[in-house]
Each structure stands twice: as C-alpha cells, then as structure tokens.
XYZ file of C-alpha atoms in Angstrom:
572
model
C 97.440 76.687 99.055
C 97.829 78.052 95.539
C 94.527 76.499 94.493
C 92.741 78.145 97.421
C 94.270 81.555 96.778
C 93.739 81.515 93.042
C 90.053 80.634 93.448
C 89.543 83.417 95.980
C 91.511 85.950 93.970
C 89.125 85.427 91.053
C 86.531 87.257 93.181
C 88.596 90.380 93.734
C 89.008 93.380 91.504
C 92.322 94.760 92.739
C 95.348 94.856 90.484
C 98.754 95.465 92.003
C 101.220 97.628 90.177
C 104.520 99.104 91.222
C 106.257 102.415 90.715
C 109.588 101.189 89.506
C 110.688 97.770 88.250
C 107.881 95.318 87.695
C 107.549 93.051 90.700
C 105.609 89.797 90.721
C 103.984 88.319 93.803
C 103.119 84.673 94.255
C 99.695 83.940 95.777
C 101.505 82.465 98.768
C 103.344 85.743 99.335
C 100.111 87.707 99.160
C 98.458 85.292 101.610
C 101.349 85.174 104.056
C 102.385 88.809 104.104
C 99.577 90.908 102.606
C 99.872 93.621 99.981
C 100.963 96.333 102.401
C 103.918 94.250 103.608
C 104.957 93.287 100.082
C 104.537 96.887 99.028
C 107.101 97.866 101.628
C 109.697 95.358 100.433
C 109.111 95.552 96.675
C 109.377 99.214 95.651
C 106.273 101.353 96.063
C 103.111 99.482 95.123
C 99.619 100.863 94.734
C 96.288 99.227 94.098
C 93.919 99.983 91.264
C 90.511 98.792 92.288
C 86.961 99.164 91.060
C 85.553 99.138 94.596
C 86.124 101.343 97.671
C 87.679 98.362 99.438
C 90.741 96.331 98.607
C 88.167 93.518 98.138
C 89.681 90.058 98.369
C 93.369 90.849 98.196
C 94.714 89.197 101.324
C 96.118 92.280 102.940
C 97.347 91.618 106.321
C 95.130 89.414 108.277
C 95.758 92.590 131.568
C 96.497 90.746 133.888
C 94.868 92.820 136.682
C 97.376 94.793 138.740
C 97.047 96.252 142.240
C 95.905 99.822 142.826
C 99.263 100.522 144.431
C 101.012 99.871 141.118
C 98.707 102.263 139.245
C 99.186 104.888 141.933
C 102.946 104.495 141.720
C 102.844 105.023 137.983
C 100.746 108.163 138.427
C 103.262 109.544 140.885
C 106.168 108.702 138.624
C 104.740 110.413 135.578
C 103.552 113.492 137.439
C 107.143 113.942 138.544
C 108.516 113.679 135.012
C 109.320 116.812 133.009
C 107.457 117.331 129.759
C 109.221 116.189 126.593
C 107.942 119.262 124.781
C 108.872 122.865 125.259
C 105.920 123.921 123.119
C 102.428 123.797 124.750
C 100.851 122.707 121.481
C 97.870 121.037 123.131
C 96.742 124.426 124.481
C 95.947 125.459 120.898
C 93.474 122.582 120.563
C 90.324 121.650 122.449
C 91.650 118.076 122.811
C 94.987 116.558 123.770
C 95.823 116.287 120.090
C 97.554 118.889 117.957
C 96.040 120.738 115.010
C 96.490 119.841 111.326
C 99.189 122.509 111.213
C 100.969 120.798 114.093
C 100.814 117.509 112.239
C 102.308 119.125 109.142
C 105.204 120.375 111.239
C 105.616 116.928 112.778
C 105.870 115.350 109.332
C 108.483 117.878 108.264
C 110.497 117.157 111.378
C 110.205 113.406 110.783
C 111.572 113.908 107.273
C 114.458 115.973 108.614
C 115.295 113.452 111.338
C 115.304 110.612 108.828
C 117.078 112.703 106.184
C 114.012 113.036 103.955
C 114.135 109.287 103.281
C 110.905 108.260 101.526
C 111.685 104.670 102.467
C 111.233 105.626 106.131
C 108.639 108.439 106.057
C 105.735 108.039 103.630
C 102.755 110.258 102.878
C 101.777 108.334 99.742
C 97.951 108.294 99.663
C 97.663 104.591 98.898
C 100.245 103.736 101.524
C 98.208 105.662 104.102
C 94.982 103.948 103.042
C 96.393 100.446 103.115
C 97.671 100.980 106.640
C 94.276 102.203 107.855
C 92.096 99.532 106.258
C 91.758 95.743 106.311
C 89.757 93.307 104.206
C 89.918 90.903 107.154
C 87.297 92.731 109.233
C 84.149 94.837 109.044
C 85.411 98.107 110.535
C 85.399 101.210 108.330
C 88.843 102.239 107.134
C 90.461 105.336 108.658
C 93.705 106.469 106.995
C 96.684 107.789 108.908
C 98.441 111.105 108.178
C 101.890 109.585 107.748
C 103.459 106.122 107.824
C 106.924 105.694 109.364
C 109.025 102.551 108.926
C 111.538 102.404 111.803
C 114.554 100.099 111.616
C 115.559 100.058 115.280
C 114.467 100.880 118.814
C 116.339 104.164 118.467
C 114.226 105.068 115.431
C 111.057 104.369 117.409
C 112.249 106.676 120.199
C 112.782 109.488 117.682
C 109.255 109.048 116.306
C 107.661 108.924 119.771
C 109.401 112.133 120.867
C 108.197 113.970 117.768
C 104.678 112.597 118.268
C 104.720 113.881 121.863
C 106.096 117.273 120.859
C 103.304 117.848 118.355
C 100.600 115.893 120.245
C 100.159 113.492 117.347
C 98.455 110.084 117.839
C 100.690 107.104 117.113
C 99.517 103.610 116.199
C 101.786 100.570 115.942
C 101.388 98.274 112.935
C 103.131 95.056 111.908
C 101.424 91.936 110.522
C 98.009 93.571 109.968
C 96.208 90.274 110.637
C 94.136 91.593 113.559
C 90.364 91.430 113.273
C 89.017 94.084 115.642
C 90.334 97.296 114.061
C 93.451 97.539 116.215
C 95.520 99.484 113.673
C 92.877 101.862 112.307
C 93.877 105.520 112.134
C 92.418 108.107 114.515
C 89.817 110.502 113.028
C 92.108 113.465 113.737
C 94.955 111.778 111.869
C 98.235 110.515 113.239
C 101.383 108.458 112.767
C 101.261 104.812 111.740
C 104.460 103.176 113.008
C 105.014 100.145 110.756
C 107.580 97.929 112.501
C 107.352 95.096 109.958
C 110.871 95.945 108.776
C 112.222 95.260 112.273
C 112.180 91.541 111.576
C 115.504 90.097 112.686
C 116.302 87.236 115.044
C 118.933 88.714 117.362
C 119.969 85.736 119.504
C 119.133 82.023 119.679
C 119.822 80.249 122.978
C 119.190 76.604 122.173
C 120.389 75.357 125.560
C 117.934 77.692 127.317
C 115.082 77.071 124.839
C 114.589 80.761 124.140
C 115.173 83.317 121.415
C 115.532 87.113 121.222
C 114.009 88.869 118.210
C 112.685 92.167 116.945
C 108.935 92.675 117.168
C 108.237 92.715 113.420
C 109.269 89.128 112.705
C 106.547 86.526 112.177
C 106.152 83.342 114.175
C 106.153 81.363 110.925
C 109.542 82.824 109.936
C 110.945 82.007 113.379
C 109.881 78.378 113.160
C 111.153 78.062 109.597
C 114.536 79.455 110.651
C 114.811 77.048 113.584
C 113.962 74.133 111.300
C 116.518 75.232 108.681
C 119.208 75.448 111.355
C 118.380 71.950 112.583
C 117.326 73.210 116.019
C 114.573 70.881 117.361
C 112.597 73.710 118.977
C 109.634 75.849 117.901
C 107.449 78.739 119.065
C 104.027 77.154 119.664
C 101.682 80.166 119.643
C 100.110 79.930 116.172
C 97.549 82.561 115.116
C 97.182 83.671 111.456
C 100.285 82.848 109.359
C 101.119 86.526 108.802
C 101.047 87.473 112.495
C 104.180 89.009 114.018
C 105.621 88.635 117.503
C 104.929 92.249 118.511
C 101.328 92.076 117.396
C 100.842 88.689 119.044
C 102.133 90.038 122.343
C 100.078 93.207 122.082
C 96.776 91.446 121.385
C 97.337 88.537 123.781
C 96.528 86.137 120.964
C 96.687 82.361 120.738
C 95.755 79.768 118.116
C 95.122 76.096 117.507
C 97.954 74.999 119.838
C 96.391 76.680 122.890
C 95.001 73.355 124.175
C 98.524 72.057 124.767
C 100.612 75.230 125.073
C 98.263 77.941 126.325
C 98.118 81.527 125.050
C 100.291 84.616 124.748
C 99.222 85.542 128.261
C 101.057 82.475 129.588
C 104.841 82.278 129.974
C 105.862 82.359 126.303
C 106.943 86.003 126.335
C 109.780 86.187 128.858
C 110.526 89.886 128.457
C 110.062 92.807 126.101
C 111.909 95.982 125.190
C 109.319 98.769 125.115
C 109.377 102.438 124.130
C 107.057 104.306 126.503
C 105.017 107.420 125.624
C 107.622 109.432 127.553
C 110.264 108.298 125.050
C 112.008 106.207 127.697
C 113.078 102.664 126.782
C 112.536 99.878 129.313
C 113.181 96.155 129.414
C 110.457 94.455 131.409
C 112.682 91.790 133.032
C 115.777 89.637 132.516
C 115.988 86.454 130.440
C 115.809 83.955 133.299
C 112.884 81.555 133.072
C 111.309 82.762 136.304
C 111.523 85.791 138.571
C 109.890 87.092 141.750
C 111.306 90.594 141.351
C 108.405 93.003 141.640
C 105.352 93.326 139.392
C 105.107 91.258 136.220
C 105.613 94.266 133.949
C 105.832 92.061 130.849
C 102.202 91.090 131.283
C 101.185 94.724 131.625
C 101.946 95.087 127.918
C 100.512 91.720 126.856
C 97.008 92.500 125.642
C 97.465 96.283 125.997
C 97.146 96.577 122.192
C 99.826 99.229 121.781
C 98.093 101.686 124.108
C 100.846 101.704 126.752
C 104.029 101.375 124.717
C 105.641 100.277 121.450
C 107.227 96.821 121.697
C 110.495 96.680 119.741
C 112.239 93.499 120.953
C 110.982 90.339 122.654
C 112.494 87.270 124.278
C 110.282 84.280 123.548
C 110.301 80.840 125.098
C 110.586 77.822 122.766
C 109.229 74.275 123.077
C 110.682 70.964 121.884
C 109.374 69.565 118.609
C 107.566 66.276 119.295
C 106.033 63.712 116.918
C 102.446 64.528 115.922
C 99.693 63.120 113.768
C 96.196 64.220 112.750
C 92.806 62.511 113.005
C 89.425 63.647 111.635
C 85.920 62.507 112.597
C 82.381 63.654 111.680
C 79.248 64.207 113.806
C 75.509 64.671 113.289
C 75.550 68.055 115.115
C 77.852 70.448 116.934
C 76.482 69.595 120.382
C 77.563 65.956 120.125
C 80.935 67.006 118.713
C 81.681 69.382 121.589
C 80.451 66.869 124.182
C 82.930 64.357 122.743
C 85.738 66.919 123.074
C 85.069 67.390 126.805
C 85.397 63.660 127.456
C 88.531 63.356 125.310
C 90.206 66.258 127.117
C 89.481 64.692 130.511
C 91.451 61.554 129.590
C 94.799 63.319 129.962
C 96.153 62.029 126.655
C 98.489 63.917 124.332
C 96.180 66.378 122.567
C 98.004 69.305 120.961
C 94.961 70.737 119.164
C 91.287 69.915 118.728
C 89.299 71.981 116.250
C 85.600 72.101 115.383
C 84.711 72.806 111.739
C 80.972 72.993 111.127
C 79.115 71.610 108.107
C 79.079 74.999 106.332
C 82.815 75.268 106.604
C 83.336 71.719 105.324
C 81.202 72.756 102.328
C 83.515 75.749 101.808
C 86.592 73.509 101.888
C 85.049 71.239 99.255
C 84.341 74.195 96.975
C 87.423 76.344 97.420
C 89.943 74.456 99.542
C 93.288 73.125 98.434
C 92.432 69.600 99.553
C 92.256 66.883 96.923
C 89.797 64.894 99.064
C 86.034 65.365 99.145
C 84.907 65.865 102.722
C 81.527 64.801 104.170
C 79.707 68.100 104.745
C 79.077 67.442 108.418
C 80.142 69.029 111.697
C 83.665 67.692 112.146
C 86.507 67.514 114.644
C 90.178 67.762 113.669
C 92.553 66.379 116.320
C 96.298 66.917 116.379
C 97.772 64.228 118.609
C 101.197 64.594 120.201
C 103.429 61.931 121.733
C 107.033 60.855 122.151
C 106.881 58.069 119.546
C 104.610 56.339 117.036
C 103.447 53.799 119.604
C 102.077 56.462 121.936
C 100.398 58.248 119.022
C 98.598 55.057 117.982
C 97.485 54.475 121.579
C 96.108 58.020 121.853
C 94.325 57.668 118.504
C 92.662 54.462 119.688
C 91.349 56.163 122.849
C 90.028 59.135 120.860
C 88.313 56.832 118.370
C 86.464 54.955 121.113
C 85.237 58.141 122.769
C 84.087 59.979 119.625
C 82.199 56.927 118.348
C 80.380 56.754 121.681
C 79.134 60.300 120.972
C 77.954 59.526 117.442
C 81.196 60.228 115.577
C 81.642 58.483 112.222
C 84.294 58.130 109.520
C 87.263 58.344 111.894
C 90.378 58.895 109.765
C 93.972 58.831 111.035
C 96.781 60.232 108.881
C 98.994 57.511 107.407
C 102.172 59.597 107.494
C 103.532 63.101 108.160
C 102.625 64.371 104.692
C 98.997 63.327 104.998
C 98.852 64.820 108.493
C 100.111 68.158 107.119
C 97.570 68.030 104.268
C 94.696 67.316 106.655
C 95.703 70.130 108.990
C 96.099 72.598 106.136
C 92.347 72.380 105.522
C 91.776 73.637 109.072
C 94.329 76.463 108.839
C 92.655 77.820 105.690
C 89.410 78.468 107.547
C 89.092 82.236 107.131
C 89.898 82.351 103.440
C 87.818 79.303 102.523
C 84.909 80.845 104.429
C 85.246 84.201 102.693
C 85.334 82.528 99.293
C 81.862 80.971 99.557
C 80.132 84.355 99.531
C 79.344 86.592 96.548
C 82.230 88.685 95.158
C 81.105 91.893 96.860
C 80.665 90.402 100.344
C 82.807 91.036 103.390
C 83.208 88.968 106.521
C 82.594 89.678 110.185
C 84.959 87.309 111.978
C 84.424 87.163 115.709
C 85.265 84.905 118.617
C 84.032 84.202 122.135
C 85.197 81.795 124.833
C 83.497 80.039 127.771
C 84.388 77.365 130.322
C 84.688 74.117 128.361
C 81.676 72.539 130.090
C 79.484 75.367 128.739
C 80.723 75.056 125.172
C 78.222 72.480 123.808
C 75.266 74.691 124.762
C 76.927 77.883 123.508
C 77.896 76.459 120.118
C 74.535 74.752 119.621
C 72.508 77.879 120.463
C 74.761 80.098 118.361
C 74.507 77.806 115.351
C 70.697 77.835 115.623
C 70.736 81.633 115.852
C 73.018 82.006 112.822
C 70.863 79.635 110.785
C 67.848 81.890 111.394
C 69.292 85.214 110.172
C 69.491 84.370 106.473
C 73.212 85.115 106.048
C 76.019 82.752 105.100
C 78.094 81.888 108.162
C 80.608 79.306 109.353
C 81.820 78.166 112.767
C 85.392 77.130 113.500
C 86.517 76.561 117.055
C 89.469 75.791 119.298
C 86.976 73.738 121.214
C 89.519 72.070 123.487
C 89.781 75.322 125.436
C 86.219 76.625 125.040
C 86.980 79.116 122.251
C 85.194 79.281 118.925
C 85.035 81.644 115.950
C 82.194 82.577 113.663
C 82.510 84.157 110.231
C 79.345 85.953 109.055
C 79.268 87.223 105.460
C 77.382 90.382 104.488
C 77.049 92.460 101.308
C 75.315 95.708 102.326
C 74.393 97.889 105.287
C 71.156 96.009 105.974
C 72.976 92.700 106.189
C 75.696 94.320 108.301
C 73.077 95.317 110.885
C 71.736 91.754 110.916
C 75.251 90.400 111.467
C 75.859 92.950 114.214
C 72.788 91.748 116.091
C 73.864 88.113 115.824
C 77.362 88.895 117.129
C 75.920 90.894 120.023
C 73.669 87.989 121.024
C 76.626 85.616 120.771
C 78.748 87.806 123.051
C 76.018 88.306 125.654
C 75.350 84.559 125.615
C 79.032 83.858 126.306
C 79.325 86.421 129.107
C 76.190 85.029 130.778
C 77.982 81.647 130.819
C 80.929 83.196 132.699
C 82.871 83.562 129.476
C 84.520 86.362 127.545
C 83.680 88.570 124.574
C 86.996 87.610 122.950
C 89.079 84.504 123.483
C 91.998 85.588 121.326
C 91.152 88.319 118.794
C 91.537 91.127 121.295
C 89.348 94.170 121.951
C 90.394 96.914 119.516
C 87.385 98.877 118.340
C 84.942 96.028 117.939
C 84.703 94.595 121.452
C 85.400 97.497 123.800
C 81.717 98.185 124.434
C 81.409 94.782 126.164
C 84.227 95.244 128.688
C 82.158 96.757 131.498
C 79.584 93.955 131.235
C 82.334 91.331 131.287
C 84.889 92.757 133.726
C 82.882 95.199 135.822
C 83.166 98.963 136.062
C 85.861 98.895 138.756
C 88.198 96.735 136.692
C 87.716 98.857 133.581
C 88.358 102.047 135.573
C 91.585 100.533 136.920
C 92.682 99.823 133.338
C 91.925 103.421 132.415
C 93.869 104.676 135.453
C 96.935 102.736 134.332
C 96.512 104.055 130.796
C 96.342 107.671 132.013
C 99.389 107.183 134.226
C 101.560 105.704 131.483
C 100.173 107.778 128.588
C 98.811 111.023 130.113
C 98.322 112.640 126.684
C 96.459 109.622 125.332
C 98.575 109.491 122.169
C 99.223 105.750 121.922
C 96.607 103.990 119.780
C 93.729 106.215 120.947
C 90.163 104.963 120.656
C 91.097 101.306 121.136
C 90.618 98.876 124.035
C 89.288 101.291 126.681
C 85.510 101.889 126.372
C 84.290 105.447 126.052
C 81.278 106.720 128.021
C 78.962 106.112 125.085
C 80.289 102.645 124.220
C 78.330 100.766 126.876
C 75.099 102.205 125.457
C 75.814 100.820 121.985
C 74.681 97.404 120.868
C-alpha cells in the first residue's frame, strides 16, 4: 500500500500544513480517510497547491413505493405547521434564502454551538475541500459553512436553522462518492459533515447485528469486530474510506455483491433519520424481519441525502468463513466474461469475481504494491468461500476446469491466507493504480454500468473497443459476477473531457438498451441524473419527485442531486 501511495503522491503538488502543532500523516491515513477527514481530527489543516485542484491527494474517495404512500406523505406534510415564523422565502425568487439570510443562519449556528470553531467552520479551505473531490470529474462548488455535529440532537438543531433561513443542507461523511453527491449548491448552503459521529453504539453478537452512528466506516467496524474476537463482519465493501451513512444513502455495494448482495438488500435493518421538518424517526425495530407497513428503511436507501439525514443505523452482520483467492488470464474480455457466467451457474462458493483488463494489469505492474510481475492480459480474480480447506480446493478445481475451457491460462491459487490477501490487494487498489498511469495533470472519470449477467460479455467487449478508439488512457474493472463493471477514463483538458463524456454516454445508452442500468453502485448524484427518465420511465421519475416534494417541500436537502431537472434529459 505504501509503495502505491508514494508513487502516486509523487505526481501531486499539494503540501499539507496545519495551523497549530505540526501533524504528520502516513500515506495509509491519507488513502483511507482523505485530507478533509484528517484535517478535522488533526487541528486545522490547509492545502498549498500549485493547481486549482487538490491534484492527487487522496481526499475522500428506491425501491418503488405505491402512489398511496406518496399521497399520504403529501397529506401529512400539508397538515404540519411551518418550523419558521419568518417567511424568508418570500424575499427570494426561489425557495432558498438570500445571502443575508445565510449570514444570519451562520450567526445563529455559532450561537447555538457556543461559537465553537470545532463545530461551525467558515474557513475558506475547509469549505473548498468539502465541495470538491479529486475522485471525480465534476466541477467543485464550495459550501457557505461546514458544521460538524456530534449527535442526532446536533443535526436537529442544524436542520431547524436551515429551514428557518431556507438554506440548502448537504450531508457529507466519507467523501468517496464519484458522482458529485456532496457538491455545494450554487446559491451556497450548509455542509453537514457527520464523519465525527463515528461510534459503535451496540454489538449484538447473538443476533448478528450492530448499531452504530452514520459516520463510522465499514473498515473500522470490521477491524473492531476482529479485535474483539467476534467472528462476524459487515460484507458490503465499497471504497475503504466509505462510511455507513454514505453507503446507505447511495445504495452502494462492492466486490462482495456476488455472494452478499448490495446495500439495497437486507443489510440495513433500520435507520434513525432527521427529516427536513426537524422530526426524528426510526424506520423500524431491530428484528430481522417485519411486515409492519411500508419498508421505510428502503425509502432512504439510495435517496442520496435528499429525504433526510441518517444519524444512526442498525446493520446486519455475516459469519466470517474461510476464503482463498485464484487468478487466471484470458486473451480478451469476452472470453473472460463468458467463463464467469458458466462458473456462476455451478452454484459453488464464489464470494467475489472481478475482471481486471490488460490496461489495468499494466497499471498494477507500474505502480502497484505487488511484488509480482503480472501478465498484462485481461484477467479474472476469484475469491472462493467455503467451510473448510477441502471445500475450497474442490471449488478451485471446478473453476480451473471451466476457465481453461474458455481459454484461460496461468491459473494461480493462493498458497496461504497471506498470499490470498496480497493477491486481492492488487484488485482493491484499482482506482489509484489507474489514476497513476496518466500524466501528472490528468484527472479521472470513473463510471459504472450494470446489465443482466448474460449481456455482460457483449457489453464489456463493445465498450472496450469503443474506449480503445478514443485515444485516451482507460481501464476496465468489473464485479462481473453480478453484471457490473467500472471504467476509468483519464483526461487532461476540456477537449479530452468532452471525448470522455461521449464515451461514457455511449456506454450508458448501451447498458440501458440491454435492460441494464446507468449505475450499478455509484449512485446518481449530479453525473447520472439525466439518464433516469430513459432508464426508469417518466412515470417512475415523477413518482420519485412527488415523494421528494412531500417529504422536503422546500427542497433544501441536497438540492440538484438525484432528481433530473427539465433540461437534464436534453443533455448528453
């Protein structure tokens, strides 16, 4: 890991410094938590940089409901009294307050939190870091103020002030999202950074569940369980810096989705949510299943902070089982994905199966932490899961026979747990290895699509041909066991950005035509909202908007994200 980070950091021009005692950051800390998170926990840090961006510093990287439910929500909120005695919105042409209103809101925030600069920040660099990400291509938009709540009660106070002054409010935690989810609104607003709400509140080993605050990361949860000797883990595994609240809000998944599914499954049992009204709700009880009314938990999964601020979550845990890793190489991506389909239909213990194309394997050889020299070919990484070593060997034998039938060569099975971890680490470093193969000034457009598994060979093959023709450096990495793959396209200027944009658009349309989706796990944010009508249909999108208006009639929660505007469908 250190080797990977140090090589990539050589390309960046940012230098971290702190106001106060000198604080040192290890590359692993920067990778895992990002500069904005470390800044929060290590005095007040700023960045001196020779470029407009924070270059290569690794800053942190609906289920459909019935119309009756939406109508009920409308009726409920119409009946509610306003939280504000001041009709501030009448002084503005939009629902949002004026700059003067926002100034008053900030003053009130400071009074409520006793003028604590550790809770309420208007530091220019703090604002910029919270409205920008080196992980994606979206332009940065700073917030007006950043607030660091410590409890659900703090969040309620912030929401009530935001409502009083009609001030947009955007939740922020791990900052690993890739579609601009936490960008500021052009009018300004409050960035609610819940990364400090990072405690495990209860562990119920006998029930295989855990209650935590929304700002804790899944990596920290699994490390804590391991340290306590509890043989359970949380299997949803996106970027290492991702937090539980962000994972719930974007409906994310990761490499384990083949075996354990996604955030939209049953891994989030309930959530404590602060609504735009300032009310606090708990979506359900802790029991494993319930038939009591609508599944309100899932209303907030994938809502991207537009319906409420998640402050606490009960997550389901899975037993830790023996695993091992195997790697095999193919002459092209079509044969690799065809092999995956046959392997998956055997019903054997596959926890993960990942496609890494030849360009990515080249990136690993140049900038990865691996001591081995990989063949620069389209490759599959399998994580096999069983109850003992005998079953793992049996599964490996079946996989080997199938992949060789499809042209796979160089099948390699990890000799022990350490080698398995080393092999898998090369896969988990995909984004940063990919970014490192471009010139120092380049940025990456990381995108994902998903299709039925049977359509994947054609989709990946056609996309790879398309990407090869545009003249830009690109890599493909995929969770191919469930039909989901990612592409990272590197660009250095506006001309190349337009070329990348065209390639991504073609990729998305290709996936939707195959009965797939514009995003398998990254979420919608800013980047994918223009595709929602094409994918879901106008009626479904209008239903989503109806629910949004019922729950958040002022449109203050994360405005401009998820729900397409009238002009969005005309953009491409």
